[in-house]
Short mmCIF file of C-alpha atoms and ligand atoms in Angstrom, two decimals:
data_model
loop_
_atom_site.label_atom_id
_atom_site.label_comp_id
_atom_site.label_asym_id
_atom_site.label_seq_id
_atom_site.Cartn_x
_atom_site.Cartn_y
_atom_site.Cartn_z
CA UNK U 845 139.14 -104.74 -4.47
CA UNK U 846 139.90 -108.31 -2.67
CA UNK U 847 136.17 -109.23 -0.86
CA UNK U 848 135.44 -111.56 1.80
CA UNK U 849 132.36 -114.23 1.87
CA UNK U 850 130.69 -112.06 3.84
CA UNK U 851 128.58 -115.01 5.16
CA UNK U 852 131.80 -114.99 7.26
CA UNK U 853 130.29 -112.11 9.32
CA UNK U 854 127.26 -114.49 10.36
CA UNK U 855 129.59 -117.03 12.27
CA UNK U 856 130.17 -116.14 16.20
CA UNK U 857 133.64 -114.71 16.60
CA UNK U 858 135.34 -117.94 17.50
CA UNK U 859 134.94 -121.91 17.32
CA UNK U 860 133.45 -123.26 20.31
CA UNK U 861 136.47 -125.52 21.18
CA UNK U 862 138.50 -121.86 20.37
CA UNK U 863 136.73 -119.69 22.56
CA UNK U 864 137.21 -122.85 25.48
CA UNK U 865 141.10 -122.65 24.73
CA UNK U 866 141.06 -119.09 24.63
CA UNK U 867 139.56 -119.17 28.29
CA UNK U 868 141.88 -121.82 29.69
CA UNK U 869 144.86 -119.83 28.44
CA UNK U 870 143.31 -117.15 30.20
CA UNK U 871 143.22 -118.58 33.46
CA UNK U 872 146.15 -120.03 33.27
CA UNK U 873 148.01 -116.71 33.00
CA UNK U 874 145.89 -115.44 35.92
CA UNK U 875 146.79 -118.61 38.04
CA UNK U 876 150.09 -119.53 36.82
CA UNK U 877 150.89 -123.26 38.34
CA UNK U 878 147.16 -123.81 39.27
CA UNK U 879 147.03 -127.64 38.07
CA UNK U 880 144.00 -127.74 35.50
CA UNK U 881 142.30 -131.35 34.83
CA UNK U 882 140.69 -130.86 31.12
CA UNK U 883 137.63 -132.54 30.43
CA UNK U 884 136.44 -130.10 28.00
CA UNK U 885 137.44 -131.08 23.96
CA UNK U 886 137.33 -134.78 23.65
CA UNK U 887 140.91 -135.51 23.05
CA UNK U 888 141.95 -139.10 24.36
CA UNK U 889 145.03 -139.15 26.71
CA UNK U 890 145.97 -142.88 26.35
CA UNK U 891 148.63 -143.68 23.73
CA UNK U 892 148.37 -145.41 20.83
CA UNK U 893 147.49 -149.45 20.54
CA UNK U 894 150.56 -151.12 20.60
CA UNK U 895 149.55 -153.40 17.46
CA UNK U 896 149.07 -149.68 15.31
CA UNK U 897 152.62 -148.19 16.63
CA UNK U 898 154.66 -151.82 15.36
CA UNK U 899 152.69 -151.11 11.95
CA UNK U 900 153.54 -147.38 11.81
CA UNK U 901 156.71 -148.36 12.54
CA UNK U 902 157.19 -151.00 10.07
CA UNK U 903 155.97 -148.39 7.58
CA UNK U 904 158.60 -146.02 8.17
CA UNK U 905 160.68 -148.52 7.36
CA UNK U 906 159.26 -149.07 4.49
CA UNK U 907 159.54 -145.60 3.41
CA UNK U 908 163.20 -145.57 4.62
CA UNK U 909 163.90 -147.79 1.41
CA UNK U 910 163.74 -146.95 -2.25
CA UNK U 911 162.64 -150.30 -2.79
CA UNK U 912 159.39 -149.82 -0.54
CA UNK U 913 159.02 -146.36 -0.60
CA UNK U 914 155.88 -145.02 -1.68
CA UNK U 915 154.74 -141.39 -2.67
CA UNK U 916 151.38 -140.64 -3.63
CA UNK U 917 148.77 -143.50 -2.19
CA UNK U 918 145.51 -144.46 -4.49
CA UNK U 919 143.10 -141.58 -4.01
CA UNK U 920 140.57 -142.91 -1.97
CA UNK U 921 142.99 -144.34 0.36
CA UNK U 922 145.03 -147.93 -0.21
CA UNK U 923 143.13 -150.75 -0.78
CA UNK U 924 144.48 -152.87 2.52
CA UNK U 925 142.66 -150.19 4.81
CA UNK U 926 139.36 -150.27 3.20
CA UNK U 927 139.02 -153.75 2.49
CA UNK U 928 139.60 -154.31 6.16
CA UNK U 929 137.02 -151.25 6.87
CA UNK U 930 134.37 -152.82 4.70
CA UNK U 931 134.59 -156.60 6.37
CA UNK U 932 134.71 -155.42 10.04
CA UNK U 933 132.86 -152.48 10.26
CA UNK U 934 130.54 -153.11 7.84
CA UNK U 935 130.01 -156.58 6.92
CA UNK U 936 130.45 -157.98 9.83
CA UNK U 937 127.06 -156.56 10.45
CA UNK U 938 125.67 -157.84 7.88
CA UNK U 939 125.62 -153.68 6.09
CA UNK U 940 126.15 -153.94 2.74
CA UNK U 941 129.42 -151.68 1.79
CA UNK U 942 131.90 -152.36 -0.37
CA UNK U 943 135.65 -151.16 -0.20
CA UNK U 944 134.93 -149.32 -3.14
CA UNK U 945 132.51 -147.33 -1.28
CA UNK U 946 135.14 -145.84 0.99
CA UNK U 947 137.01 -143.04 1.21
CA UNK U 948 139.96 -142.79 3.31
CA UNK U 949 140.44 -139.09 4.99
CA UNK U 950 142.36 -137.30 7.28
CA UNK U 951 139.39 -136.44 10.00
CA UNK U 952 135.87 -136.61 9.99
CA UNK U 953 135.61 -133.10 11.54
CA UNK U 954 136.94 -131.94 7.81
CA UNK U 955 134.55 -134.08 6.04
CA UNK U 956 131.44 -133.26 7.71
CA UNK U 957 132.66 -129.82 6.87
CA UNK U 958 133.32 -130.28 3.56
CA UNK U 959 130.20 -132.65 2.51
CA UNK U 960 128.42 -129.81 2.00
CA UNK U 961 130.06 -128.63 -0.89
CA UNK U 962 128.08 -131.00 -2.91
CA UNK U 963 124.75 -129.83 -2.48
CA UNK U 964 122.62 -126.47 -3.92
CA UNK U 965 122.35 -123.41 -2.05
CA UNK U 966 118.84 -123.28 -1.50
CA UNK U 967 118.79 -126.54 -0.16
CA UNK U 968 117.21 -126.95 3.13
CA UNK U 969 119.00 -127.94 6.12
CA UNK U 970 118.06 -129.77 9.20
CA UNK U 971 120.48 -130.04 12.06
CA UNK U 972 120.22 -131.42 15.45
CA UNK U 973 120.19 -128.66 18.48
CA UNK U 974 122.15 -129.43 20.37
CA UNK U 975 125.20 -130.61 17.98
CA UNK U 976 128.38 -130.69 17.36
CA UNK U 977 129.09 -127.07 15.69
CA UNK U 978 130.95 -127.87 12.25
CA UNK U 979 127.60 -128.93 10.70
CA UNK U 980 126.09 -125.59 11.46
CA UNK U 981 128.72 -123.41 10.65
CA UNK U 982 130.12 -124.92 7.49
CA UNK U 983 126.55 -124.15 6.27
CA UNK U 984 126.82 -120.70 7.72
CA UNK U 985 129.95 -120.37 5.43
CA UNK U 986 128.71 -121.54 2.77
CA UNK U 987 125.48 -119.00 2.68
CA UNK U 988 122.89 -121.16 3.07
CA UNK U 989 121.15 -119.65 6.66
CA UNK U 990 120.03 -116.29 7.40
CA UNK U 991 121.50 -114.07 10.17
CA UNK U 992 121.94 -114.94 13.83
CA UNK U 993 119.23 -113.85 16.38
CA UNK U 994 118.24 -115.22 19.77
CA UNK U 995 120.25 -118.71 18.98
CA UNK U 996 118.89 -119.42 15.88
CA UNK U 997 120.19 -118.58 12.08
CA UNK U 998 117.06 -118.06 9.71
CA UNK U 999 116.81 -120.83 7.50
CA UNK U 1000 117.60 -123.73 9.12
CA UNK U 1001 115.53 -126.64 10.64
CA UNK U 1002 116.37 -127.09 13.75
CA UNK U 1003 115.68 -130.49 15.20
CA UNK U 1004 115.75 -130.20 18.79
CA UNK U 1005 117.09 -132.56 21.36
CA UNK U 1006 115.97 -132.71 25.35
CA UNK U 1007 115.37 -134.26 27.94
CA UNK U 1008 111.47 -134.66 26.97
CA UNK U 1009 112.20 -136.77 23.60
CA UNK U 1010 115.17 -138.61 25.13
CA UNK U 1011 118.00 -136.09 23.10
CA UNK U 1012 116.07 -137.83 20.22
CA UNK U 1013 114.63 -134.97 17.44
CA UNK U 1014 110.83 -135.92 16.18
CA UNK U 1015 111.08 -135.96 12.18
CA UNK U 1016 110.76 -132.08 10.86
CA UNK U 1017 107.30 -131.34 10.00
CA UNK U 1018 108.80 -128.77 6.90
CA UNK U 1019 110.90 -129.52 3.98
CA UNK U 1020 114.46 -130.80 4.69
CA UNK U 1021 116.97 -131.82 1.98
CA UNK U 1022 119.95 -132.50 3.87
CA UNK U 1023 119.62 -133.83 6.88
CA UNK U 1024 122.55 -133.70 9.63
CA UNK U 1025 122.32 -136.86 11.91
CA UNK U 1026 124.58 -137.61 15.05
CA UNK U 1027 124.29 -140.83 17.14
CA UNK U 1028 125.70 -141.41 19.63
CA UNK U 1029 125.47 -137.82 19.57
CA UNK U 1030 127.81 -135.49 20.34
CA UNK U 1031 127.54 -133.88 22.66
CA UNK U 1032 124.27 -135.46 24.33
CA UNK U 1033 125.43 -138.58 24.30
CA UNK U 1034 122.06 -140.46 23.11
CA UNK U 1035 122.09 -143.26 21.37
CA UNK U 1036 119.32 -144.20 18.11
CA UNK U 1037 117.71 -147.46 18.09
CA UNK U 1038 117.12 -149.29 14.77
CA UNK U 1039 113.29 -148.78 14.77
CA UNK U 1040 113.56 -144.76 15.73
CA UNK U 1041 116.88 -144.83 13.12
CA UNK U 1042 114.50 -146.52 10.76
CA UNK U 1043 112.36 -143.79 10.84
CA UNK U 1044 114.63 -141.35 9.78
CA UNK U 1045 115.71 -143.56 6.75
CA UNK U 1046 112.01 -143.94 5.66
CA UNK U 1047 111.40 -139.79 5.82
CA UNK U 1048 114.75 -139.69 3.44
CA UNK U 1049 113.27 -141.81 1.16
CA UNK U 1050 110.04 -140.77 0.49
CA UNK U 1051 111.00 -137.41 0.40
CA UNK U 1052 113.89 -137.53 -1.31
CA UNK U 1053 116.36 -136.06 1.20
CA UNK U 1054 119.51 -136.93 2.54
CA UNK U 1055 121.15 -138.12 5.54
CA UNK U 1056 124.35 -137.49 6.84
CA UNK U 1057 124.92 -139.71 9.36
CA UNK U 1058 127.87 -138.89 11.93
CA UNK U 1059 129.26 -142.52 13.48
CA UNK U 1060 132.47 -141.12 15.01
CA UNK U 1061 131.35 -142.34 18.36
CA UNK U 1062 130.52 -146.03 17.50
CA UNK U 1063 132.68 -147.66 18.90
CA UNK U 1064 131.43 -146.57 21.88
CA UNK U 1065 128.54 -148.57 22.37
CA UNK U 1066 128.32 -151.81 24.03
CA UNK U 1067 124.22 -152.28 24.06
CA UNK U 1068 124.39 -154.84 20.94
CA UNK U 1069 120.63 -154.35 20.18
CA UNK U 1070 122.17 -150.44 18.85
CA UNK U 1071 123.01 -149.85 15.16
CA UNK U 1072 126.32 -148.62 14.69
CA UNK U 1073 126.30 -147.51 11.19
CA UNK U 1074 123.16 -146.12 9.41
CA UNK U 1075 123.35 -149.39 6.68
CA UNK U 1076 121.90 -151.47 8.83
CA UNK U 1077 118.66 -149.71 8.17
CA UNK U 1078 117.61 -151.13 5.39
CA UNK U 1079 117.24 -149.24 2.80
CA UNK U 1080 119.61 -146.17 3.89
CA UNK U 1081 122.27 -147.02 0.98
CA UNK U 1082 120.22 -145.04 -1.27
CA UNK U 1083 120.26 -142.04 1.13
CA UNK U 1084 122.56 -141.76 3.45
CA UNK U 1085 126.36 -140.90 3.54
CA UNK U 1086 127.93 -142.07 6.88
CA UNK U 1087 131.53 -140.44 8.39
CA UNK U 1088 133.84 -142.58 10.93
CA UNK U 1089 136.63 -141.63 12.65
CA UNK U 1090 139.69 -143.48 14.46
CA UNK U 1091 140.28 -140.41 16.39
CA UNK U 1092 138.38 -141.50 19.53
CA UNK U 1093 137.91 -144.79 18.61
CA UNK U 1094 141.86 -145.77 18.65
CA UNK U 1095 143.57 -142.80 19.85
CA UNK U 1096 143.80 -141.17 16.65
CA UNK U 1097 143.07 -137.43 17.41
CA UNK U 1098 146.47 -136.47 16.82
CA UNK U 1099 147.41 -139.28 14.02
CA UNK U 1100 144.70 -137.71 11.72
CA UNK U 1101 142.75 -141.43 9.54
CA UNK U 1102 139.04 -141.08 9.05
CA UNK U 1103 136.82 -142.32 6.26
CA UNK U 1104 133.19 -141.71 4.79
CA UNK U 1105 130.99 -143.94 3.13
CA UNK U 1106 129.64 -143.12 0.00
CA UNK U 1107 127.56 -146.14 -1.41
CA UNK U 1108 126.98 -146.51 -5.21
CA UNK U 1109 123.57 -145.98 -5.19
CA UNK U 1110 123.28 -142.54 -3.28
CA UNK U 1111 121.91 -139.86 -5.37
CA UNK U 1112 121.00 -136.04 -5.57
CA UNK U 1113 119.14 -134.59 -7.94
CA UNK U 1114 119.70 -131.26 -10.53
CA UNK U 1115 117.03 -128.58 -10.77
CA UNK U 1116 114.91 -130.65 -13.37
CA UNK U 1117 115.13 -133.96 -11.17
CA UNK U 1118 117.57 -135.77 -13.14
CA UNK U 1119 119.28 -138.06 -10.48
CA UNK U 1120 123.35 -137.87 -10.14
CA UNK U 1121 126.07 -140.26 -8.09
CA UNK U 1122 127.19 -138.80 -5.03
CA UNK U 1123 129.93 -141.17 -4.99
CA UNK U 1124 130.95 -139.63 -8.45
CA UNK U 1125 130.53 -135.78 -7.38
CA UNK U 1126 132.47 -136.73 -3.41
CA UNK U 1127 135.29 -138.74 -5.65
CA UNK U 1128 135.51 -135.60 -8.01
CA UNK U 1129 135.89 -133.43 -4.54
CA UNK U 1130 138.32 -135.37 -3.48
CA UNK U 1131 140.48 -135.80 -5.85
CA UNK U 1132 140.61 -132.54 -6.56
CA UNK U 1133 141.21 -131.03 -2.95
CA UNK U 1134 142.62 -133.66 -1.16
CA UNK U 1135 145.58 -136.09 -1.40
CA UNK U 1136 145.21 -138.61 1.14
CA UNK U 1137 146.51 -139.59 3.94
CA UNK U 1138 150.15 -140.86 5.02
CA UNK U 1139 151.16 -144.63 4.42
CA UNK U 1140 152.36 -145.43 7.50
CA UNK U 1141 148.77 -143.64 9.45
CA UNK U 1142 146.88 -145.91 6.88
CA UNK U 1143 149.21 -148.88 7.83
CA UNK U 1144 148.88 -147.54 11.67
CA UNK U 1145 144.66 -147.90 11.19
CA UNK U 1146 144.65 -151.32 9.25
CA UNK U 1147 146.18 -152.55 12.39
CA UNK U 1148 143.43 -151.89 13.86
CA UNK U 1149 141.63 -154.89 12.92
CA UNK U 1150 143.95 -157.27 13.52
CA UNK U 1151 143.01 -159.84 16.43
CA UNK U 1152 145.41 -158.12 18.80
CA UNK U 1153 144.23 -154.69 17.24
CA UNK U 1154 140.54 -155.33 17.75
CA UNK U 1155 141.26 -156.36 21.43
CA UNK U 1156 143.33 -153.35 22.22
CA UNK U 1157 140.82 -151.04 21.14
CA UNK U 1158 138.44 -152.81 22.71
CA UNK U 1159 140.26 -152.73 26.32
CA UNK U 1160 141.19 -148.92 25.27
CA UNK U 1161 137.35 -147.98 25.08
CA UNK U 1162 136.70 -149.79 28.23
CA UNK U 1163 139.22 -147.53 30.14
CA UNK U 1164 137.54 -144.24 29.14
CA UNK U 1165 134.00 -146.24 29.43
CA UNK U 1166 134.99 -146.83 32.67
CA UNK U 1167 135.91 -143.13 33.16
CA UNK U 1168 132.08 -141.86 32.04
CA UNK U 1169 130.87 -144.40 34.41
CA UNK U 1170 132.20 -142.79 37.37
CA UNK U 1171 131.66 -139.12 36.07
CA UNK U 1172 128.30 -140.30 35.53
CA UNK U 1173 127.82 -141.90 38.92
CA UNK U 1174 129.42 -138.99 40.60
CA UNK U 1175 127.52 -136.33 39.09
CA UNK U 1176 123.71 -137.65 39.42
CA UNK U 1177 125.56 -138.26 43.63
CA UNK U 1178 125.45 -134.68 43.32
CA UNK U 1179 122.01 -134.25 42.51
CA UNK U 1180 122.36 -133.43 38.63
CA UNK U 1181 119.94 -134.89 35.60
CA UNK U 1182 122.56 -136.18 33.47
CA UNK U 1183 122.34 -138.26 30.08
CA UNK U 1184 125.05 -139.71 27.98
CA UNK U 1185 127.96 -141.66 29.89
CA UNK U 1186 126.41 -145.34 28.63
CA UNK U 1187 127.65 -146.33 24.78
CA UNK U 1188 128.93 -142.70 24.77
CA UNK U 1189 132.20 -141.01 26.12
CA UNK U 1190 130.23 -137.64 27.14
CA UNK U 1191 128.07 -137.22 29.86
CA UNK U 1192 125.62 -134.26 29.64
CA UNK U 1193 124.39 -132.49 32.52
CA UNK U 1194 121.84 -130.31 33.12
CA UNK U 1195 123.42 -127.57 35.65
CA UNK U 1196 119.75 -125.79 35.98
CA UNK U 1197 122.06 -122.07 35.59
CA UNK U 1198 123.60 -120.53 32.53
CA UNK U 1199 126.07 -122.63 30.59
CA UNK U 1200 129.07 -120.75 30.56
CA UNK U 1201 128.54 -119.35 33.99
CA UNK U 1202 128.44 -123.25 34.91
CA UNK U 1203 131.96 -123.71 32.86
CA UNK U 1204 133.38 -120.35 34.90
CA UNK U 1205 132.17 -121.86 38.41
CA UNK U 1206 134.15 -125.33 37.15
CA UNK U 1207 137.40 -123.20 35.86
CA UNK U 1208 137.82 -121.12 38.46
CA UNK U 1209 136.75 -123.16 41.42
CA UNK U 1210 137.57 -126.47 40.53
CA UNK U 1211 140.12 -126.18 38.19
CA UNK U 1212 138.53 -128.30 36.04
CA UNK U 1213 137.45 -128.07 32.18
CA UNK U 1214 133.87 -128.91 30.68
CA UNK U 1215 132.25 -127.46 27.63
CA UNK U 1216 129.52 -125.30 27.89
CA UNK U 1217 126.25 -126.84 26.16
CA UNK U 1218 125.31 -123.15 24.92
CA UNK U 1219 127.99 -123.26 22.96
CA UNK U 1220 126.39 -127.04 20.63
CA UNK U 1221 122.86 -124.50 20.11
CA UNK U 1222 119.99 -123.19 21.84
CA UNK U 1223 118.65 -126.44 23.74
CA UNK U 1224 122.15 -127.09 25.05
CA UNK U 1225 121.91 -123.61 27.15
CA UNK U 1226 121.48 -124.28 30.89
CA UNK U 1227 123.75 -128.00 30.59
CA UNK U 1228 127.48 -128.67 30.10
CA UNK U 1229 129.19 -131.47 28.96
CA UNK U 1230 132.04 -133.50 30.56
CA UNK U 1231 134.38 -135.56 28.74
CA UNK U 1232 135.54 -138.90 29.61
CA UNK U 1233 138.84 -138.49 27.28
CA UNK U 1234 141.40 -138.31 30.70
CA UNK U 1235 143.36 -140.80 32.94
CA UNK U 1236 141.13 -142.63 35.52
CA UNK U 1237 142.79 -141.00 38.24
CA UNK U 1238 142.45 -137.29 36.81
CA UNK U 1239 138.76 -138.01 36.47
CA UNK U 1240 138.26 -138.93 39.83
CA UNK U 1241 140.28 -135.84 41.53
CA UNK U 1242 138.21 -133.96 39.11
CA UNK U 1243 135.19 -135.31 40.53
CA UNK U 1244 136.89 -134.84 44.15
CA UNK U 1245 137.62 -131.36 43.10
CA UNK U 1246 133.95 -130.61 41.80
CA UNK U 1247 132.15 -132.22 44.82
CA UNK U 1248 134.18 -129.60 46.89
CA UNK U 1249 133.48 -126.60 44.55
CA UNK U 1250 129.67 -127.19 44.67
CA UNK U 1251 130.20 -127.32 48.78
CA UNK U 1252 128.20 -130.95 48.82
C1 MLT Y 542 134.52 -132.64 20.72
O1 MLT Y 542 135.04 -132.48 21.81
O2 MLT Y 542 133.34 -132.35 20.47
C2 MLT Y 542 135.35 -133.23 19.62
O3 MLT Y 542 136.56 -133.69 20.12
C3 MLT Y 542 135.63 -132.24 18.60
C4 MLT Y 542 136.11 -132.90 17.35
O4 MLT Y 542 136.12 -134.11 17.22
O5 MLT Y 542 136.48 -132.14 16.45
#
């Protein structure tokens, strides 16, 4: 008799961003031709930089030829893309990673997910609340929590994140072994300075944990006194495994080029302590699960970092910057407590009512699309976050539209 992982049966019936679509569709059938402004999933509306569509193009060019065609790439990804990945992102501030260190993927979201593959069972594992929901669930999947009740799967540290410690978790006072960290966080929007990120680096070390350090949002930040990968802690080689992603960053969400970081000298450690490579054990994942991504995306993302590259993304981040500026502006106008929105596309708001009843008054009122902060853990019940992924214009009908639905 076929079986299912019955760990399965923990998860909540759908996906957060599954259950939102779900409900849209919903409406939508209800209110056929009611105009719906989506703020919800943070997918970016702008097209691609011009300077990564000439290289995409050139690269299907390239494949158009048997002379320059090209079938399977070099497993961790081609060497053009992480060199330039290692000199701009990394040693350009002055973090030690090499392009050897890098690993070229297809999304982060997968990654994150699939990290976890490396580790024991009866590991423990700390994770932000509230936080983006593939870090708890892949863990739910993979059997290491207990069952669901009021929020909160047995087993797992929960490191929680409000309003009275600045969405920034205090170090767990019980064993952790793999440690989920996400800055600036999704969805609360906070940012980690180098001292607090510090902090977190020291507990890995002397206790032999891990960090896995979520960066998909750093390009985001403009405050230059911020860290925007974990290696500029020192000391964090030897425990921490970072994940980027070119999804928000340069318009990549439907492209599909990530990358993670896994330095040299990270290690994990069997049952009798004897220390092994996670570079070694992520490169034997890899290669045997995944087999990279397209030439022409890689080509697309190395143009990245070209001089005209750099300042298109640049002017591309200030547009939806711009965008959380004014959501920001116009929702504290309103009278709401709101973080995020400042070196962070998401603005999180504290709607003092339920969460999804807060989403249903925005749907159905406004016509407008936010995610529900019940739906990141616990501490995000009673807030909802807005995206800034939309045209300037859509964002401020949808403010328009909101100010009206909450009569103010
Ligand atoms: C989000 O809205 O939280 C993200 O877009 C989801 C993702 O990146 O997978």
């Amino acid at each position: 008799m076929i079986r299912i992982n019955e760990n399965y049966r923990k998860l909540k019936a759908s996906y957060l961003f599954s259950e939102i679509a779900k409900r849209i569709a919903s409406f939508q059938a209800s209110n056929p031709g009611r105009d719906i402004i989506k703020l919800g999933i943070g997918d970016v509306t702008k097209a691609l930089p011009a300077a990564c569509i000439e290289a995409f193009h050139q690269a299907i060019d390239e494949m158009s030829h048997e002379g320059t065609f090209r079938g399977y790439g070099p497993e961790k990804g081609y060497a053009f893309l992480r060199e330039a990945i290692s000199v701009h992102d990394f040693q350009s501030r002055s973090a030690d990673i090499s392009p050897d260190e890098i690993f070229v993927s297809d999304g982060a979201k997968c990654d994150t997910a699939n990290i976890q593959e490396l580790f024991a069972q009866d590991i423990r594992v700390a994770i932000p609340d509230p936080v983006y929901p593939v870090y708890l669930d892949t863990n739910v999947m993979a059997g290491r929590t207990g069952t669901y009740d009021d929020g909160r799967y047995g087993d797992i540290v929960y490191l929680e994140s409000t309003q009275d410690n600045n969405y920034i978790p205090e170090l767990p006072k019980e064993q952790a072994d793999l440690i989920y960290l996400c800055f600036p966080n999704n969805p609360t929007g906070a940012t980690i300075s180098k001292d607090l990120l510090k902090n977190w680096v020291d507990f890995a070390r002397s206790t032999n944990a891990l960090i896995l350090f979520d960066a998909a949002y750093e390009a985001f930040i403009r405050d230059e006194s911020l860290p925007h990968s974990i290696y500029e802690i020192e000391g964090a080689r030897d425990v921490a495994i970072e994940f980027r992603s070119y999804s928000k960053t340069a318009g990549f969400t439907g492209t599909r080029c990530a990358y993670t970081v896994v330095p040299k000298t990270c290690m994990a450690y069997d049952r009798s302590g004897q220390k092994y490579s996670l570079h070694d054990l992520w490169n034997r994942r890899q290669t045997t699960k995944f087999n990279g991504v397209s030439y022409p995306v890689q080509k697309a993302a190395a143009a990245i970092y070209s001089e005209e590259g750099k300042a298109q993304v640049t002017s591309l981040i200030d547009y939806y910057l711009k965008n959380a500026v004014c959501i920001r502006r116009e929702i504290q106008a309103l009278g709401y407590a709101c973080a995020g929105g400042v070196n962070s596309p998401y603005i999180w708001i504290d709607t003092k009512s339920d969460s999804w009843e807060f989403f249903d008054l925005l749907l159905n009122e406004a016509g407008v699309v936010c995610t529900p902060g019940a739906g990141f853990g616990k501490c995000g019940q009673g807030y909802v976050r807005i995206s800034a992924f939309n045209d300037y214009e859509k964002v401020e009908e949808a403010m328009d539209r909101i100010r009206q639905a909450l009569g103010r």
